[in-house]
Short mmCIF file of C-alpha atoms in Angstrom, two decimals:
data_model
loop_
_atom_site.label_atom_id
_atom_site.label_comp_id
_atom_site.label_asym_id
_atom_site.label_seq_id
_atom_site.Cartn_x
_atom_site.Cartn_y
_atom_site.Cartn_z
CA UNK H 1 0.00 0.00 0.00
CA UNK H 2 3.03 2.27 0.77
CA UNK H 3 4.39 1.69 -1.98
CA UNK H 4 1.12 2.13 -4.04
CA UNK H 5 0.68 5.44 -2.72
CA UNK H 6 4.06 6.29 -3.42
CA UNK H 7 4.12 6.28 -7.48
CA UNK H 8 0.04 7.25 -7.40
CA UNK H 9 -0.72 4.09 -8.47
CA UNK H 10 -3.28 3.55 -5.99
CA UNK H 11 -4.49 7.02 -6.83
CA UNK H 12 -4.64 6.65 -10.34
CA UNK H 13 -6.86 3.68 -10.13
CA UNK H 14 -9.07 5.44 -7.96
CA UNK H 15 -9.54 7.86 -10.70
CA UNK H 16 -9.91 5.42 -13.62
CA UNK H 17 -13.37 4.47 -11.13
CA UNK H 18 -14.96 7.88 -10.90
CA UNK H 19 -16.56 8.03 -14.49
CA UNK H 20 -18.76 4.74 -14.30
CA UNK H 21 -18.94 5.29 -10.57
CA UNK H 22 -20.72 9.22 -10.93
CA UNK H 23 -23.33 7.40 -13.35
CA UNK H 24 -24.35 4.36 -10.70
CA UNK H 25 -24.57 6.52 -7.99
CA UNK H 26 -26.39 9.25 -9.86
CA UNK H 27 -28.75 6.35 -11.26
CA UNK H 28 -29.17 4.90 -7.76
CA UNK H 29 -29.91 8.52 -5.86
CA UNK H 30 -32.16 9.09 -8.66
CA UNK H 31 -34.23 5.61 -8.23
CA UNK H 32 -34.31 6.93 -4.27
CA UNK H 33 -35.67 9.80 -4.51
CA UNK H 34 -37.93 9.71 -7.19
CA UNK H 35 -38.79 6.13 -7.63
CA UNK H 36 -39.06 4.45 -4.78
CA UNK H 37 -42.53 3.97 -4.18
CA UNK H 38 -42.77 2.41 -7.85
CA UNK H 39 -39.81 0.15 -7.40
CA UNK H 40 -40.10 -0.60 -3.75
CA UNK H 41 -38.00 -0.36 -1.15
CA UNK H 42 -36.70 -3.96 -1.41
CA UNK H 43 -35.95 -3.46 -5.25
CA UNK H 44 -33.94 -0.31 -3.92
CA UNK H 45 -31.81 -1.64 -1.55
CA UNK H 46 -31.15 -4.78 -3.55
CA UNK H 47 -29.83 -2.50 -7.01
CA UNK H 48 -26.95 -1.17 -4.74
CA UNK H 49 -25.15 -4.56 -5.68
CA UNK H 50 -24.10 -2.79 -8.81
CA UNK H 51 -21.83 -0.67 -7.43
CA UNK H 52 -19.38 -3.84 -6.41
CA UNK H 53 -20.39 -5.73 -9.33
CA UNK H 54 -19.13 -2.45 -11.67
CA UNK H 55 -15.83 -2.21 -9.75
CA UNK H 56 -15.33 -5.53 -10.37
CA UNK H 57 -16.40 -5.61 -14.11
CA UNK H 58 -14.43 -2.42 -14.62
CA UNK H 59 -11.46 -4.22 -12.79
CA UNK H 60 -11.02 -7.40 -15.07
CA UNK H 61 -8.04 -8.81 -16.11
CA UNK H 62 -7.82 -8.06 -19.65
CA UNK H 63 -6.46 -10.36 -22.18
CA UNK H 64 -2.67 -10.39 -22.88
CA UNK H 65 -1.88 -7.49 -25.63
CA UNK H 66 1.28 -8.98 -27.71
CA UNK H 67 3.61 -5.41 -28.25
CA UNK H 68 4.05 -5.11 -32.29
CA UNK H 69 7.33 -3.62 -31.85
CA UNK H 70 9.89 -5.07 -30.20
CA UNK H 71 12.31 -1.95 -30.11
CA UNK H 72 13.63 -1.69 -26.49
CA UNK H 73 14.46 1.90 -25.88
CA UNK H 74 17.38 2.56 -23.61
CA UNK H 75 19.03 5.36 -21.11
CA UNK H 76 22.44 5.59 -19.86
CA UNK H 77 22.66 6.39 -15.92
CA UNK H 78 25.59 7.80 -15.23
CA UNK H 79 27.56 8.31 -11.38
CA UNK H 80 26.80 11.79 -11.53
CA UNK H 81 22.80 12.43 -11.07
CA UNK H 82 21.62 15.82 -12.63
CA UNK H 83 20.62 18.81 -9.99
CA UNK H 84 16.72 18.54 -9.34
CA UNK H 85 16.93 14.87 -10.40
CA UNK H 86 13.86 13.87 -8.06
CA UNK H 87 10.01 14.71 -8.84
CA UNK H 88 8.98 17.39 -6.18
CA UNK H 89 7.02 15.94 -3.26
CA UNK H 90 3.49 15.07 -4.16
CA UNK H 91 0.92 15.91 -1.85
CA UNK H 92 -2.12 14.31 -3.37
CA UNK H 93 -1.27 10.78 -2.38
CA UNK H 94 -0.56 11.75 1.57
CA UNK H 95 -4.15 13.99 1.34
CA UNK H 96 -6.21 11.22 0.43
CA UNK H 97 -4.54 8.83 2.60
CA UNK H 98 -5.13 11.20 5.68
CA UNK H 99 -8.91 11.39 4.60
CA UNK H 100 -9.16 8.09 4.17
CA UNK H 101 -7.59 7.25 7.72
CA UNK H 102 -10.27 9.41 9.29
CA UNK H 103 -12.99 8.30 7.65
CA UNK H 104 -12.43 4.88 8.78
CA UNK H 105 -11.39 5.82 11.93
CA UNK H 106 -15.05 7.50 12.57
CA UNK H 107 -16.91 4.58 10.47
CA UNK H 108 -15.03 1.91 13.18
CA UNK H 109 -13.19 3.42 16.08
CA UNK H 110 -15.17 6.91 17.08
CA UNK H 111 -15.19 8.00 20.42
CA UNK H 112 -18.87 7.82 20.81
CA UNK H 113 -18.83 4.31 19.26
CA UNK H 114 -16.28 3.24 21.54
CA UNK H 115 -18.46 4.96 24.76
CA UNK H 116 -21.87 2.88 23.60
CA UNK H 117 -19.33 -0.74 23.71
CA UNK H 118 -18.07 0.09 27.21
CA UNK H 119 -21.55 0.84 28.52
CA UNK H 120 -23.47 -2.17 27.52
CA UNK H 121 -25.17 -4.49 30.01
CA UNK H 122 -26.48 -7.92 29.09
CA UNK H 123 -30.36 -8.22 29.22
CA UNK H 124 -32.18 -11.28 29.83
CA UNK H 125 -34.73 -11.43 26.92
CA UNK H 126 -37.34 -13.92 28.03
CA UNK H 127 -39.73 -10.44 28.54
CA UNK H 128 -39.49 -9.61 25.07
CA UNK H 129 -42.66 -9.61 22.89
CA UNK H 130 -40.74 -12.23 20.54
CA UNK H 131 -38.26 -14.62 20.69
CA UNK H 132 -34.59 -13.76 19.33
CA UNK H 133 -32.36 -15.55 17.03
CA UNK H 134 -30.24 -17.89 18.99
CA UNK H 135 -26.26 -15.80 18.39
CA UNK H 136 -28.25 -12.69 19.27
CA UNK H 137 -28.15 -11.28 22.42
CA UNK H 138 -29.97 -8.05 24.18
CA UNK H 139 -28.32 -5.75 26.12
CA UNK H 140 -29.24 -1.84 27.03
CA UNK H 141 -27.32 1.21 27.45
CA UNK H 142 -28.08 4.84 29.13
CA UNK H 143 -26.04 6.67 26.71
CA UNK H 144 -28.35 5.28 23.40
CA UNK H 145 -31.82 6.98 22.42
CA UNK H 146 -32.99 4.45 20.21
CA UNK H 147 -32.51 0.60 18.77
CA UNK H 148 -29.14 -0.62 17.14
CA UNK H 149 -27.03 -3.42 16.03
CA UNK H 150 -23.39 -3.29 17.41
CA UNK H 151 -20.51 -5.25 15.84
CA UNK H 152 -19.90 -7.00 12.40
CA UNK H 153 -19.25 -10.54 13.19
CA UNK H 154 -21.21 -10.83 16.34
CA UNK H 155 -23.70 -8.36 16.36
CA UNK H 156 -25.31 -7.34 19.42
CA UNK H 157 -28.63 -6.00 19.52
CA UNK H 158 -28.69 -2.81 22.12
CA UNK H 159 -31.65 -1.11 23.65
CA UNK H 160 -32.69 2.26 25.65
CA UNK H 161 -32.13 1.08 29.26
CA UNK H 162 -35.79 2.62 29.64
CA UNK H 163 -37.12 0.87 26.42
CA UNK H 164 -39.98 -0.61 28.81
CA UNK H 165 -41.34 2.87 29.00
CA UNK H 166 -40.65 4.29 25.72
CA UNK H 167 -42.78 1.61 23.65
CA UNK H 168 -45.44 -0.21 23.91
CA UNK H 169 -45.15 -4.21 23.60
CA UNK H 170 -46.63 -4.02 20.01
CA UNK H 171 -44.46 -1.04 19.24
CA UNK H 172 -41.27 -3.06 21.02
CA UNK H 173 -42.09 -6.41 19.14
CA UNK H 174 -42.05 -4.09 15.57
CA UNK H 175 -39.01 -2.63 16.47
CA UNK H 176 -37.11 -6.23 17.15
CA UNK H 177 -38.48 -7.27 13.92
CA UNK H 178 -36.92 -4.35 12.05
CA UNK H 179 -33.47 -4.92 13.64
CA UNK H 180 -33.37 -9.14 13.70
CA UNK H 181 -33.94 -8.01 9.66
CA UNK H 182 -30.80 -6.01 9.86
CA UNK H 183 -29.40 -8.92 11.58
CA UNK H 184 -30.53 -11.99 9.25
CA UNK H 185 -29.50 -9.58 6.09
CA UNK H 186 -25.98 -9.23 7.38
CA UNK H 187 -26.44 -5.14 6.95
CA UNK H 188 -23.61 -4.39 9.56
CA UNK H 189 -21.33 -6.29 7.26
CA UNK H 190 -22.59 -4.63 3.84
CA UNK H 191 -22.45 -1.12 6.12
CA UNK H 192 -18.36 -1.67 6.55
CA UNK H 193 -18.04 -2.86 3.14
CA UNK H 194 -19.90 0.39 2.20
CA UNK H 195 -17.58 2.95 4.58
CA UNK H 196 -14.36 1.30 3.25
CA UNK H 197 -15.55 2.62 -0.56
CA UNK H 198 -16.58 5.67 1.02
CA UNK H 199 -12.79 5.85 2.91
CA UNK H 200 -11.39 5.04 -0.77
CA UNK H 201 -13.39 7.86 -2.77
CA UNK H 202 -14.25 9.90 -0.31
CA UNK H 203 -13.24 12.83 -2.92
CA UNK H 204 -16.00 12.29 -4.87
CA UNK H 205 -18.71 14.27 -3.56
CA UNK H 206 -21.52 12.21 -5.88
CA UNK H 207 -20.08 9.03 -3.53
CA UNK H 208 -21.33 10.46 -0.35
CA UNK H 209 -24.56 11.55 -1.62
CA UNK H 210 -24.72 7.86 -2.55
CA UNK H 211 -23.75 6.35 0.75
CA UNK H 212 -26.23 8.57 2.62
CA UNK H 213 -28.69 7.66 0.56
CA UNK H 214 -27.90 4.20 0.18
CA UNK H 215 -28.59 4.18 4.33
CA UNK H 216 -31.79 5.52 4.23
CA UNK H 217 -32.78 2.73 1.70
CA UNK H 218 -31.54 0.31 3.93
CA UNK H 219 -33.60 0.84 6.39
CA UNK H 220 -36.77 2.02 4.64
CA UNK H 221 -36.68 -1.69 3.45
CA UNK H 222 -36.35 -2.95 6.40
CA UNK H 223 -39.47 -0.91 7.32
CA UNK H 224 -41.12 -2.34 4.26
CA UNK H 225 -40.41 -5.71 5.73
CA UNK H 226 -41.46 -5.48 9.24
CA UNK H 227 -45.16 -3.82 7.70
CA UNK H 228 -45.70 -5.80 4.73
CA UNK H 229 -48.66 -8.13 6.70
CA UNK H 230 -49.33 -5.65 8.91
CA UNK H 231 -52.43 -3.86 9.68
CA UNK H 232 -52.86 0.30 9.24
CA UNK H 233 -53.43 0.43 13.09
CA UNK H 234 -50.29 -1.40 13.54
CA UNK H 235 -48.62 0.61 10.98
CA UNK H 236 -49.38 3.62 12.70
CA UNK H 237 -47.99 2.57 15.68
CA UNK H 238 -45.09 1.78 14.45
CA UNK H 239 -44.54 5.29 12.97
CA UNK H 240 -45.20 6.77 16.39
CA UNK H 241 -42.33 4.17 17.71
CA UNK H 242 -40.18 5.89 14.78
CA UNK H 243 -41.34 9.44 15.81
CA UNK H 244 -40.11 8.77 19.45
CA UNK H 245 -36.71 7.31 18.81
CA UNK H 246 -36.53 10.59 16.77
CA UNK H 247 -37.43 13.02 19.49
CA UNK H 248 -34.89 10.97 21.79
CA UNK H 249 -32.23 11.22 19.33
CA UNK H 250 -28.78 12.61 20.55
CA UNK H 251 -26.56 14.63 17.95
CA UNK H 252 -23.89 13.32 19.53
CA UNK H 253 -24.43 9.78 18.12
CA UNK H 254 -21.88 8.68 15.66
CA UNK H 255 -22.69 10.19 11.81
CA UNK H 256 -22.30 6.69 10.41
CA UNK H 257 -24.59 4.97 12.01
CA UNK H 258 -27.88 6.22 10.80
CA UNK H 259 -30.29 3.58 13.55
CA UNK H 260 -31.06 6.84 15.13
CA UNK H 261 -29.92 9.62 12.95
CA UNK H 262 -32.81 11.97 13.38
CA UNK H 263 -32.83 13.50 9.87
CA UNK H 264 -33.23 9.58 8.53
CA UNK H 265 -36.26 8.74 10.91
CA UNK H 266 -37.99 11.63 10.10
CA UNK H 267 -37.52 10.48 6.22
CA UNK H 268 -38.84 7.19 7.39
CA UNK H 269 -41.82 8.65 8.93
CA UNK H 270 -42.71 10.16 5.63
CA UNK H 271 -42.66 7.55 3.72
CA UNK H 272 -45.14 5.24 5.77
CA UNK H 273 -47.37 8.21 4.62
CA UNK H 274 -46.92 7.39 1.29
CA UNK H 275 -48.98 5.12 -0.11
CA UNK H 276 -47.07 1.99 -1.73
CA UNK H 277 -47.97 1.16 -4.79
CA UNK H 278 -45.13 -0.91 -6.83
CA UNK H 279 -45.46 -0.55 -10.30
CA UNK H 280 -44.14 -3.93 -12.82
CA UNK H 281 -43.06 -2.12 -15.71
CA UNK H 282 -40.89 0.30 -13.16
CA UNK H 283 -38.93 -2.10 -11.70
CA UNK H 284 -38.82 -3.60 -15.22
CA UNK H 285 -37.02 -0.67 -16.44
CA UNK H 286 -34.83 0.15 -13.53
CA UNK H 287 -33.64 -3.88 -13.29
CA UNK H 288 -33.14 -2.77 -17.61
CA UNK H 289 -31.13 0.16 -16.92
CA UNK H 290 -28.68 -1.11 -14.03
CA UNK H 291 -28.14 -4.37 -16.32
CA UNK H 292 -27.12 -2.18 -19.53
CA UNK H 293 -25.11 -0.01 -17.54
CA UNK H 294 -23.08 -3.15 -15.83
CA UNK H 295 -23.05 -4.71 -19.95
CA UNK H 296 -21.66 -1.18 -21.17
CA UNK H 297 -18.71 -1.12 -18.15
CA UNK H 298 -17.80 -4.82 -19.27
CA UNK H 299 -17.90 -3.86 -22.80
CA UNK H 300 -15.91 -0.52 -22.92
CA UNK H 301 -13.15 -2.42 -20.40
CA UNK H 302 -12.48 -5.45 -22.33
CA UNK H 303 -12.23 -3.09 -25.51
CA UNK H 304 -9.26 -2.14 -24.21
CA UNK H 305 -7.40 -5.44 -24.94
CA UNK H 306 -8.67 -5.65 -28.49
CA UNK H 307 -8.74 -1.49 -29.58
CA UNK H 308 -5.20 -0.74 -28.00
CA UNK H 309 -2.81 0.71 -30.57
CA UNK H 310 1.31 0.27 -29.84
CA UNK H 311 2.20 3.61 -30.22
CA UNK H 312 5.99 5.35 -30.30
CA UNK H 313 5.41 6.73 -26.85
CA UNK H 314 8.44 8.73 -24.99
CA UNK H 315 8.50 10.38 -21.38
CA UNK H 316 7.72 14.19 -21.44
CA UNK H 317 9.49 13.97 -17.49
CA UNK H 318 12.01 11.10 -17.51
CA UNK H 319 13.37 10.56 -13.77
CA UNK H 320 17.14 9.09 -13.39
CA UNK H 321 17.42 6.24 -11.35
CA UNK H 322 20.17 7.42 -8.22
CA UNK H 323 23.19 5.28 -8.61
CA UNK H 324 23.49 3.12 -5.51
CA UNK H 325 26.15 3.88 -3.84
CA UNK H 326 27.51 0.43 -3.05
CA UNK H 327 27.97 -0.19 -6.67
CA UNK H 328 29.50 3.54 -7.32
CA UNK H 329 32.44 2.53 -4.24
CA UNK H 330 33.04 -1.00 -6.12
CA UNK H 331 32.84 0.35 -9.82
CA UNK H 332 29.89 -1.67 -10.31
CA UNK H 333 28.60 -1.73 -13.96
CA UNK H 334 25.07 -3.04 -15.65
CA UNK H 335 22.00 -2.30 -17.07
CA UNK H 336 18.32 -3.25 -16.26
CA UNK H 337 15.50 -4.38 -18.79
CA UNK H 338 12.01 -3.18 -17.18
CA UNK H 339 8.64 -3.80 -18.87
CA UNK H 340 5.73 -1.49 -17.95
CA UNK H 341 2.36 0.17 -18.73
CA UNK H 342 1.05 3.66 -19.77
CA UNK H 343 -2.27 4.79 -18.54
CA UNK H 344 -4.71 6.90 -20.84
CA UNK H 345 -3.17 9.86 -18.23
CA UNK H 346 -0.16 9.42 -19.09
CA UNK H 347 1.65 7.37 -15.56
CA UNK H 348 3.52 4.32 -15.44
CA UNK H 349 2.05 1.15 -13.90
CA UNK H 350 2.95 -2.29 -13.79
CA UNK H 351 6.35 -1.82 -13.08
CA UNK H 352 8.74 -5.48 -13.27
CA UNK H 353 12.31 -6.22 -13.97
CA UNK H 354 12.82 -8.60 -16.96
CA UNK H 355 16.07 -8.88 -16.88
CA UNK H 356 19.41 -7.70 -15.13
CA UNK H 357 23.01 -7.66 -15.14
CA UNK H 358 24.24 -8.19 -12.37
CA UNK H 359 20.90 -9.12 -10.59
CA UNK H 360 19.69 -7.56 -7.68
CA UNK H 361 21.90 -4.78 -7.51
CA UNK H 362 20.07 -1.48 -10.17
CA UNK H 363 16.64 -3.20 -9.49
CA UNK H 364 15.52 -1.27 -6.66
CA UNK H 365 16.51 2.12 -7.99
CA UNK H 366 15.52 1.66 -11.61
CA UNK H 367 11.52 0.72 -10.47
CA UNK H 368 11.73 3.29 -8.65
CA UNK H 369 12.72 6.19 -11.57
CA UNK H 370 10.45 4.31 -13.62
CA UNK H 371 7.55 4.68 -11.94
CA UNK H 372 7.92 8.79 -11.50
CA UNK H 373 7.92 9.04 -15.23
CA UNK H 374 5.25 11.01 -17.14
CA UNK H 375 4.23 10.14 -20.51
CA UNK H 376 1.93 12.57 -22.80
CA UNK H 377 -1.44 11.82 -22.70
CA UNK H 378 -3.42 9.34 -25.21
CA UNK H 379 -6.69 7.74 -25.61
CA UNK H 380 -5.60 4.18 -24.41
CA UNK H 381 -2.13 4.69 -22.83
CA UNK H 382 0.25 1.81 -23.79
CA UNK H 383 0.76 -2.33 -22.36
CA UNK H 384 3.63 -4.17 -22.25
CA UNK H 385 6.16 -1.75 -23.17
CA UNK H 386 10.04 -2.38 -22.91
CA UNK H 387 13.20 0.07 -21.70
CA UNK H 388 16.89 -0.78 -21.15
CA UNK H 389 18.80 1.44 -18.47
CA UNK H 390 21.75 1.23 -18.72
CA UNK H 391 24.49 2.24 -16.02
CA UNK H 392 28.04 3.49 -16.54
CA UNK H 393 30.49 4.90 -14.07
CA UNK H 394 31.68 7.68 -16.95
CA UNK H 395 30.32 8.17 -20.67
CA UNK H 396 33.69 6.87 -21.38
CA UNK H 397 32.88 3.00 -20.24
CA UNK H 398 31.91 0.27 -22.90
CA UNK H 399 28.35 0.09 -23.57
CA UNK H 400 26.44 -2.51 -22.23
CA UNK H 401 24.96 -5.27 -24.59
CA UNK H 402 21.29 -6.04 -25.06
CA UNK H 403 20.23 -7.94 -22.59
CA UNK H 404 17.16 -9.27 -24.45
CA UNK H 405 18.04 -11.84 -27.06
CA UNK H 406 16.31 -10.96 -30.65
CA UNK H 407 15.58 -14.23 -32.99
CA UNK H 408 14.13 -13.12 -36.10
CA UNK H 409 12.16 -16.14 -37.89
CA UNK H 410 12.00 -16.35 -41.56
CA UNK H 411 10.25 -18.28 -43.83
#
């Protein structure tokens, strides 16, 4: 990962994301807000799979891309490095780590998180209205306002220490049901998976309106659940059990964990006022639309292997590699044959040694030129692509011989 960060590697794939990435989250915020009655809430939450299923589609291996020209170019490194030899420090890669360290760090470790764990008390549960799944357990808490799951792997269902008072046993029993859905569904799991890709594009400003919204889906289905065979008196209650875990609601509680976010509940309220009223040929089209927009990202990717052009390509910043001083002090000679790959935007990936002589001693310092090199932009950037470095103590030293062998086959 250090390393990653270190040539923008990591960086630059996070960028390659952000076009098909802006048009699923703008899709799914769209379906949210103005479609959500006709698709249901179910339909909803369950088109959210697209996002990992497009980061995966858009993340394929493609196929191998032979290199039509076998030309190898090559660079002498000499002893004496030229002033200003090194890139200037880039910034970008230590910003986006530092956001993404404290986005986590809220999403898993926040103070107030870490005050709700250390106040927990076990609960007996045979009082409850219904019975729990058997790895659940019930405990209660004076510093939470309203019902939550704590944990990934072993969830723990947590209560008002008052929750007698504040429901009602029908209101209480709804209110289980809603979070042993969470539970069954796995949603604390999908909710990490969901702050990690938040943590890793948290630049984006599109992928926070679609995490936000992707929480409020989540548990509007799981409303939709607990009152799809219930009665409008019992629906009503339930919406007054919503209304008071929203009037109890602290600001203080953590800003990713929307159980009893107050802006959310209220959201929730309103649409139990809605009437529901699925429509076929809605969910039709949305399921349509999400499928031809996964079929498009798989498309336009594996394009790449097949409408890639070897181009004459040349570094518009080339970077010389530091000559190690071990080798300088022994009058060390050699030469290093890299392969790598050009992105559309012009950076080096992909960075291996093919060959070296001697071995192990320019590796280090050639991957590491070779990856701050900048290359002019193009429309598919370049695979598989071949340079020679080689290094001399003094122009005046023999050159070194091609390390790749060249057999040309004729007929």
């Amino acid at each position: 990962m250090i390393n990653m960060l270190a040539d923008s590697q990591l960086l630059t794939w996070l960028i390659e994301q952000q076009l098909y990435i802006c048009l699923i989250m703008i899709a799914l915020v769209f379906f949210e807000k103005k479609s959500l009655p006709s698709l249901g809430a179910k339909l909803s939450y369950s088109l959210w799979l697209i996002l990992p299923v497009g980061i995966i589609l858009n993340n394929l291996p493609l196929g191998f891309v032979a290199i039509e020209n076998n030309e190898i170019t090559r660079y002498l490194v000499g002893i004496q490095s030229p002033e200003f030899s090194q890139t200037e420090l880039n910034y970008l890669p230590l910003v986006w780590g530092v956001g993404a360290f404290f986005i986590l760090f809220i999403g898993f470790f926040s103070k107030q998180q870490q005050q709700i764990a250390s106040s927990l008390t076990l609960t007996a549960a045979q009082n409850l209205p219904l019975q729990l799944p058997d790895r659940l357990r019930l405990y209660h808490s004076d510093i939470v306002s309203s019902p939550l799951l704590l944990g990934v792997y072993s969830p723990k269902l947590v209560l008002p220490t008052h929750y007698q008072k504040l429901y009602s046993q029908e209101q209480l029993k709804m209110i289980l049901e809603h979070e042993i859905y969470h539970y069954k569904r796995k949603d604390n799991l999908c909710n990490s998976l969901a702050i990690i890709v938040l943590s890793l594009f948290w630049f984006n400003p599109l992928i926070w309106f679609g995490y936000f919204s992707y929480r409020r889906v989540q548990e509007i289905s799981c409303d939709s659940a607990v009152l799809k065979s219930k009665t409008k008196s019992q629906s009503i209650e339930y919406g007054k059990a919503l209304l008071i875990c929203a009037e109890q609601t602290s600001t203080k509680l953590c800003a990713y964990t929307h159980y009893g976010e107050k802006s959310t509940m209220l959201q929730r309220i309103n649409n139990l006022k809605q009437k529901k009223s699925t429509k076929p040929l809605a969910q039709l089209a949305a399921i349509a639309l999400t499928t031809s927009l996964l079929s498009g990202i798989a498309v336009a990717h594996q394009d790449e292997a097949h409408g890639m052009k070897q181009e004459q390509v040349s570094p518009i910043m080339r970077i010389e590699p530091k000559y190690p001083v071990l080798a300088a002090e022994e009058g060390t000679e050699g030469a290093v044959v890299l392969v790598y790959d050009i992105t559309p935007a012009g950076l080096v990936e992909n960075v291996s040694v093919v060959t070296a002589q001697p071995k192990k001693v320019f590796d280090k310092v050639s991957k590491v030129a070779l990856r701050q090199w900048k290359f002019a932009k193009t429309e598919h950037g370049a695979k598989r692509l071949l340079v020679q470095l080689d290094y001399a103590m003094s122009k005046d030293s023999e050159k070194a011989p091609d390390l790749l062998e060249r057999i040309k086959v004729t007929h």
